[in-house]
Each structure stands twice: as C-alpha cells, then as structure tokens.
Coordinates of C-alpha atoms and ligand atoms in Angstrom, one line a residue:
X1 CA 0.0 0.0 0.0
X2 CA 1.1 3.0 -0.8
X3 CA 1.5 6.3 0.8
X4 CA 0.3 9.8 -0.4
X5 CA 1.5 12.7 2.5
X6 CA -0.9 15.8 2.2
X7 CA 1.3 18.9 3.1
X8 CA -1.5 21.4 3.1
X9 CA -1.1 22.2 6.5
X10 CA 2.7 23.1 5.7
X11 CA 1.2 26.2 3.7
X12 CA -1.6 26.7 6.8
X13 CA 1.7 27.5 9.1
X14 CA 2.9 29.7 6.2
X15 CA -0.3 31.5 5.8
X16 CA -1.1 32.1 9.4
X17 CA 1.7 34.8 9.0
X18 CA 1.7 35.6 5.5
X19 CA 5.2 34.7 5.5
X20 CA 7.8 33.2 3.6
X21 CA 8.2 29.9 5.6
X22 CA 7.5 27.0 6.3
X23 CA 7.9 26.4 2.7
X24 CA 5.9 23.3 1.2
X25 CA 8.0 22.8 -1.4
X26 CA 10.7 21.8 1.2
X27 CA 8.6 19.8 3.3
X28 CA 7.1 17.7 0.0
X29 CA 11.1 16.9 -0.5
X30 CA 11.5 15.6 2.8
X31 CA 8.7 13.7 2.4
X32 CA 9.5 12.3 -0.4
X33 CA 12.9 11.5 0.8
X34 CA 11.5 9.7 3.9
X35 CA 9.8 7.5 1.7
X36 CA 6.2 8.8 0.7
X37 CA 5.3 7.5 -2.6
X38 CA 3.3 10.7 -3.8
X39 CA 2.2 14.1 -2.5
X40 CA -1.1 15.8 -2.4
X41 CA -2.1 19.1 -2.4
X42 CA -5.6 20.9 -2.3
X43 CA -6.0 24.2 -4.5
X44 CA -9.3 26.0 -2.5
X45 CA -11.0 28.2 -4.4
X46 CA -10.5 31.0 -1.4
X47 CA -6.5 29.9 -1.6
X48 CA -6.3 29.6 2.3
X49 CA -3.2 27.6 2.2
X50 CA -1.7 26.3 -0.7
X51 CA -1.4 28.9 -3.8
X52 CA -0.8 28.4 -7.1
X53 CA 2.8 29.0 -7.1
X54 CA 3.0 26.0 -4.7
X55 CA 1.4 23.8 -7.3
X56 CA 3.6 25.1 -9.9
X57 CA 6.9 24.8 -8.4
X58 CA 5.7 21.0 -7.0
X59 CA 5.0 20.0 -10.3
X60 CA 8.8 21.1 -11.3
X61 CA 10.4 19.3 -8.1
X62 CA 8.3 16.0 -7.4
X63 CA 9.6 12.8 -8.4
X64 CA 7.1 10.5 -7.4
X65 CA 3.5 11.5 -8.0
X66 CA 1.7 14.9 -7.7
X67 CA -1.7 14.5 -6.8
X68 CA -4.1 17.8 -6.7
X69 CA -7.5 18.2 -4.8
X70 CA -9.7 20.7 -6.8
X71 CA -14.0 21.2 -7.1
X72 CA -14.9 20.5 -10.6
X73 CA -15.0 23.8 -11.8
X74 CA -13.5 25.3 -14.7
X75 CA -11.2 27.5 -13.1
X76 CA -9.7 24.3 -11.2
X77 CA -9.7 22.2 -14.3
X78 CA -8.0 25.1 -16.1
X79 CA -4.9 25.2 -13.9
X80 CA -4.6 21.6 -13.9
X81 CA -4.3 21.4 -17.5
X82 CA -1.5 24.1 -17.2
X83 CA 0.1 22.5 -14.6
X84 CA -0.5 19.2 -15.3
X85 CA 0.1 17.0 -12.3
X86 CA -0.1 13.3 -12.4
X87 CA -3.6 12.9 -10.6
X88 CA -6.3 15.0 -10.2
X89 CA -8.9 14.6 -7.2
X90 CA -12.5 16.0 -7.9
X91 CA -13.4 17.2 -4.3
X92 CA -16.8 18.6 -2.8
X93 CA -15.9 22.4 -1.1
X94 CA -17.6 24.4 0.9
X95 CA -16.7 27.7 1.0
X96 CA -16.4 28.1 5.2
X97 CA -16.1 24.8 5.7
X98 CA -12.8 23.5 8.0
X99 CA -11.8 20.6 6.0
X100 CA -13.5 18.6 3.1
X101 CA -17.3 17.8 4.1
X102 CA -18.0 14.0 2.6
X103 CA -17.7 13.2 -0.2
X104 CA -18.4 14.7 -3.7
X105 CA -22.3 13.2 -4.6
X106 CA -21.5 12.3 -8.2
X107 CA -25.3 11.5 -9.2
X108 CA -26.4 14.9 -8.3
X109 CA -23.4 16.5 -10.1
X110 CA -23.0 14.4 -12.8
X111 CA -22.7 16.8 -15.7
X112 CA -20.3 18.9 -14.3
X113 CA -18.2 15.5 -12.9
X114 CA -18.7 14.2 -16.6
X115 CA -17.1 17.5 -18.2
X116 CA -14.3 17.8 -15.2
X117 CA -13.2 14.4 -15.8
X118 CA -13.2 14.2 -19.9
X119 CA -11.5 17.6 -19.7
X120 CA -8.7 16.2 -17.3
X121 CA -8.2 13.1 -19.0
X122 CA -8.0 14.3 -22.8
X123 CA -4.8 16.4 -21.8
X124 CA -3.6 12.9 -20.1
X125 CA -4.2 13.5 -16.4
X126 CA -5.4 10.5 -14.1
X127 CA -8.4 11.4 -12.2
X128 CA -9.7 10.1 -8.9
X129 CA -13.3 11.0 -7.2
X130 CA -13.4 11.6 -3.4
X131 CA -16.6 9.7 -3.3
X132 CA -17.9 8.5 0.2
X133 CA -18.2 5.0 0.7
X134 CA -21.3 3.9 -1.0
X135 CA -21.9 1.6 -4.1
X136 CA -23.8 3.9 -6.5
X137 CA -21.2 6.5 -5.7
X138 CA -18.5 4.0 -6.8
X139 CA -21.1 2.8 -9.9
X140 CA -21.8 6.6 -11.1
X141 CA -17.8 7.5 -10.7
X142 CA -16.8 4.4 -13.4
X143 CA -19.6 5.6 -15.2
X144 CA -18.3 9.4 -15.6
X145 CA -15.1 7.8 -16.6
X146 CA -12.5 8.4 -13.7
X147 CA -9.4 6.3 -13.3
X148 CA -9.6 6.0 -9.7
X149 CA -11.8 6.4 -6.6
X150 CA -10.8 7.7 -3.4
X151 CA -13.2 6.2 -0.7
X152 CA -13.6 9.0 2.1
X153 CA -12.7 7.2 5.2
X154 CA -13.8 9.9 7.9
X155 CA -16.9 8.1 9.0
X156 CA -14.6 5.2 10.3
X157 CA -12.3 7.6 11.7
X158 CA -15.1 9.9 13.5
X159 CA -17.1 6.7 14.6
X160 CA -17.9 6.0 18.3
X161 CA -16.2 2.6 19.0
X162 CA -20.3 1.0 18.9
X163 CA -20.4 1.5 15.0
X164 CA -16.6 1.7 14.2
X165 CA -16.8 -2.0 12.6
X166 CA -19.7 -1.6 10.3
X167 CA -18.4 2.0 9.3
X168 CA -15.1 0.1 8.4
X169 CA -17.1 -2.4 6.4
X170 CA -18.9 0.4 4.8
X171 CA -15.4 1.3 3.3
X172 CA -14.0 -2.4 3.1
X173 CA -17.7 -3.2 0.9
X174 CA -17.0 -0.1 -1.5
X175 CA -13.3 -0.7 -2.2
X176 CA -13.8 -4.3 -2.9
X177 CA -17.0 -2.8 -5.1
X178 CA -14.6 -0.6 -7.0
X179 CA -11.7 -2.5 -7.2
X180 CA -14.3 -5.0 -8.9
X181 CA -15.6 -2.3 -11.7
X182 CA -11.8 -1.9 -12.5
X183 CA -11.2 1.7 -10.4
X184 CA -7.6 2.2 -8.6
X185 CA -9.0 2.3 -5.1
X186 CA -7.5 4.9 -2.7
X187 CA -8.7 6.0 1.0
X188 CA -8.1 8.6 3.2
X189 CA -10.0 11.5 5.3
X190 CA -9.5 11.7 9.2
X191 CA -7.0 8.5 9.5
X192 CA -4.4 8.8 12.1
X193 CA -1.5 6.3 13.8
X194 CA -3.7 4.8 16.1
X195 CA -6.6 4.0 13.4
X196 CA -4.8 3.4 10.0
X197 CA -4.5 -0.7 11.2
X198 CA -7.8 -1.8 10.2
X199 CA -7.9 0.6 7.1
X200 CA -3.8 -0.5 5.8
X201 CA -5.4 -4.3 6.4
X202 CA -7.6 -3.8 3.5
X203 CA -5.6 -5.1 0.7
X204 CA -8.3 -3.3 -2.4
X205 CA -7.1 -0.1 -1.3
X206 CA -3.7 0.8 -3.0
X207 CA -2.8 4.0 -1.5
X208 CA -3.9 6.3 1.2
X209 CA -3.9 9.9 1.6
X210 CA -2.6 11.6 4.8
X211 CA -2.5 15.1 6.0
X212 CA -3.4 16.4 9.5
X213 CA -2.3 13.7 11.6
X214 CA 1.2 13.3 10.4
X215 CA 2.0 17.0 10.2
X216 CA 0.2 16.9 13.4
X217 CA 3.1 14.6 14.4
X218 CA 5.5 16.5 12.3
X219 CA 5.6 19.4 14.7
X220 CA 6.6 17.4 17.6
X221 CA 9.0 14.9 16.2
X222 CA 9.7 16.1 12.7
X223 CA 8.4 15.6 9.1
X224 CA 10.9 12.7 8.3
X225 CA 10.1 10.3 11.7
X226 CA 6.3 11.4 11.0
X227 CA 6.5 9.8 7.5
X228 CA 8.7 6.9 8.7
X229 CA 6.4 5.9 11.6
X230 CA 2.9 6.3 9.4
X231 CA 5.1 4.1 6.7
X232 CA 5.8 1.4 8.9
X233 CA 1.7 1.0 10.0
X234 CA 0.8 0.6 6.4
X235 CA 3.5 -1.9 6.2
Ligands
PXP6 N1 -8.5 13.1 1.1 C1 -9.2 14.2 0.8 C2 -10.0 14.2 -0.4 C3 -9.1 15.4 1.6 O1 -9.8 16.5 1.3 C4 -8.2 15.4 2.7 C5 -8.1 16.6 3.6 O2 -7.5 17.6 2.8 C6 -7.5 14.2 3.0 C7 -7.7 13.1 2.2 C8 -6.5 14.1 4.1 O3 -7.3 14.1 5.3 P1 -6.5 14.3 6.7 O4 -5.9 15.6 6.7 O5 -7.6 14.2 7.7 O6 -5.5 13.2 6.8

C-alpha cells in the first residue's frame, strides 16, 4: 500500500503569518525523501493555504507522483491542464467549511463531474473522485469515466467505537465494489497512527492519503520520523 503525505497544513503554518516559511516545497522533498510515494495538495478556491505557485513549483520538483484536490470547476480544471500534475482529485468544497465535508455526490453532479473528468483526462491527467463509501457512488464514478476512486474514510475515523466495525465495512464493501468495476482504489479523510491498522489491512485499497495527523506529528517529532512511523503502520 502506498503512501500519499498531504502537506497542506505546511502552507496553513505559512499562511497564518503571510510569510515566507515553512515552505511546502521543502517539506514535500523531505517527504518524499523519507519514503512517501506521492504528494497531495488541495488548491481551495478562497486559496487559504496552498497557492498556485506552490502547485507550480511542485509539479517542477516532485519525483514520485503529484496529486491535486480541486472542485470540478472550470477554473480548477484550467490550472490543472496548465500545470499538469499526475492525478487530479475531484473534491466537494464548501466555501467556510474547515476541511472537506464528505464526499463529492456524483449522481447529483454528474454533468459537471462528466465535463471535469473528460477535460482532465484528454490532456492525459489521471483522475480520482473523493466519493464516500457507497456503491452507487462508486457505480456513477466508473460511469463518468474516472481512473480512480478515493473512498472517504472519515466516517470510520469519527465513529464512536459501537459503530466503528460496520463504518469500516462500509469502506472495506465499497473498495472491494470498485476494485471490482476496475477503479484504482485509494482511502483517506481523518485516519491517524492509532486507526490506519484496520484501514492499511484492506488489501483493495492501493494508496492512502494523509495530511493532519502526520503534520500533526510533524511538529513534535519532525516531518521525516512522521513519514517513517505512518510508513511502517501501512506496512
Ligand atoms: N483526502 C481528501 C479528499 C481530503 O480532502 C483530505 C483533507 O485535505 C485528505 C484526504 C486528508 O485528510 P486528513 O488531513 O484528515 O488526513
């Protein structure tokens, strides 16, 4: 299983200053160089963290694989045909919200998930849905054409312990469900060191995506150990 390290909070530290540093760019090296097997980035529309000069100069510096969160606008699409990373990730977003609420509901926004993805692909960019984990999200997301599903695994992580199981089988039924319809399946949303276990045992799911709680960890013991330690749970 594979690791994706989400260094959006790097840019949150930059921007609660305005200032120069931390700088992302620096921190997706060391990830990188700790072992992550890709990075991710999400480009808000209100730009609250990372900016478009961020994407740009990852897309010159990473050698593994740049992944980019974006709604399915056409301003987002736009810069991801400029930039051209190697995945795109069509993402709900709410305009005050905190972090990413759920999962992007592909039936209700199919025609603009339809043109997001055909306009993505034709200039030969992967694209993955952050869909939550239900089968006629997975269905509808082969359906629009995306390489790849990301099942949003924040209902596991947010569970009290009395439903944690069949939240986890919520997400175990959908990757297997994907995986089946011939989707890369990817997880991640609200998974930490003490949760990712039942999640890294999942063997459908080829890659996770990571932010908060290894940057979370970054700041105590340092972006490099961080990576290391979440690497060695996946296994
Ligand atoms: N996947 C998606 C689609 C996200 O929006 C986020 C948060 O930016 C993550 C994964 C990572 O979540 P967390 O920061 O809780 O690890």
């Amino acid at each position: 299983m594979r690791l994706a390290v989400n260094i959006d909070h790097i840019a949150t530290i930059r921007e609660a200053r305005k200032a120069r540093e931390p700088e992302p760019i620096a921190a997706a090296l060391v990830a990188e160089l700790a072992g992550a097997q890709g990075i991710t980035v999400h480009l808000r529309g209100d730009r609250r963290h990372i900016k478009d000069r961020d994407v740009e100069l990852l897309r010159q510096v990473i050698a593994t694989k740049l992944n980019i969160e974006m709604a399915a606008t056409e301003e987002m699409t736009g810069i991801a045909v400029r930039v051209r990373p190697d995945q795109v990730t069509l993402v709900p977003e709410q305009p005050h919200e905190i972090t990413t609420q759920g999962g992007l509901d592909v039936l209700a926004n199919r025609a603009a998930v339809t043109a997001a993805v055909a306009r993505l692909r034709d200039a030969g960019i992967r694209v993955s849905i952050f869909i939550d984990p239900d089968e006629a999200q997975v269905t509808a997301s082969r359906e629009v054409g995306a390489d790849a599903v990301e099942i949003n695994t924040g209902g596991y992580a947010d569970a009290p312990p009395s439903s944690r199981a069949a939240r986890l089988d919520e997400v175990r039924r959908s990757a297997e469900a994907a995986s089946a319809a011939g989707l890369e399946v990817l997880a991640g949303h609200g998974l930490t060191y003490f949760n990712i276990g039942p999640v890294a045992s999942i063997r459908t799911i080829e890659e996770l995506n990571i932010g908060h709680s290894i940057i979370a960890r970054a700041s105590l013991v340092g972006l490099e150990r961080a990576v290391r330690e979440m690497m060695e749970l996946i296994g």
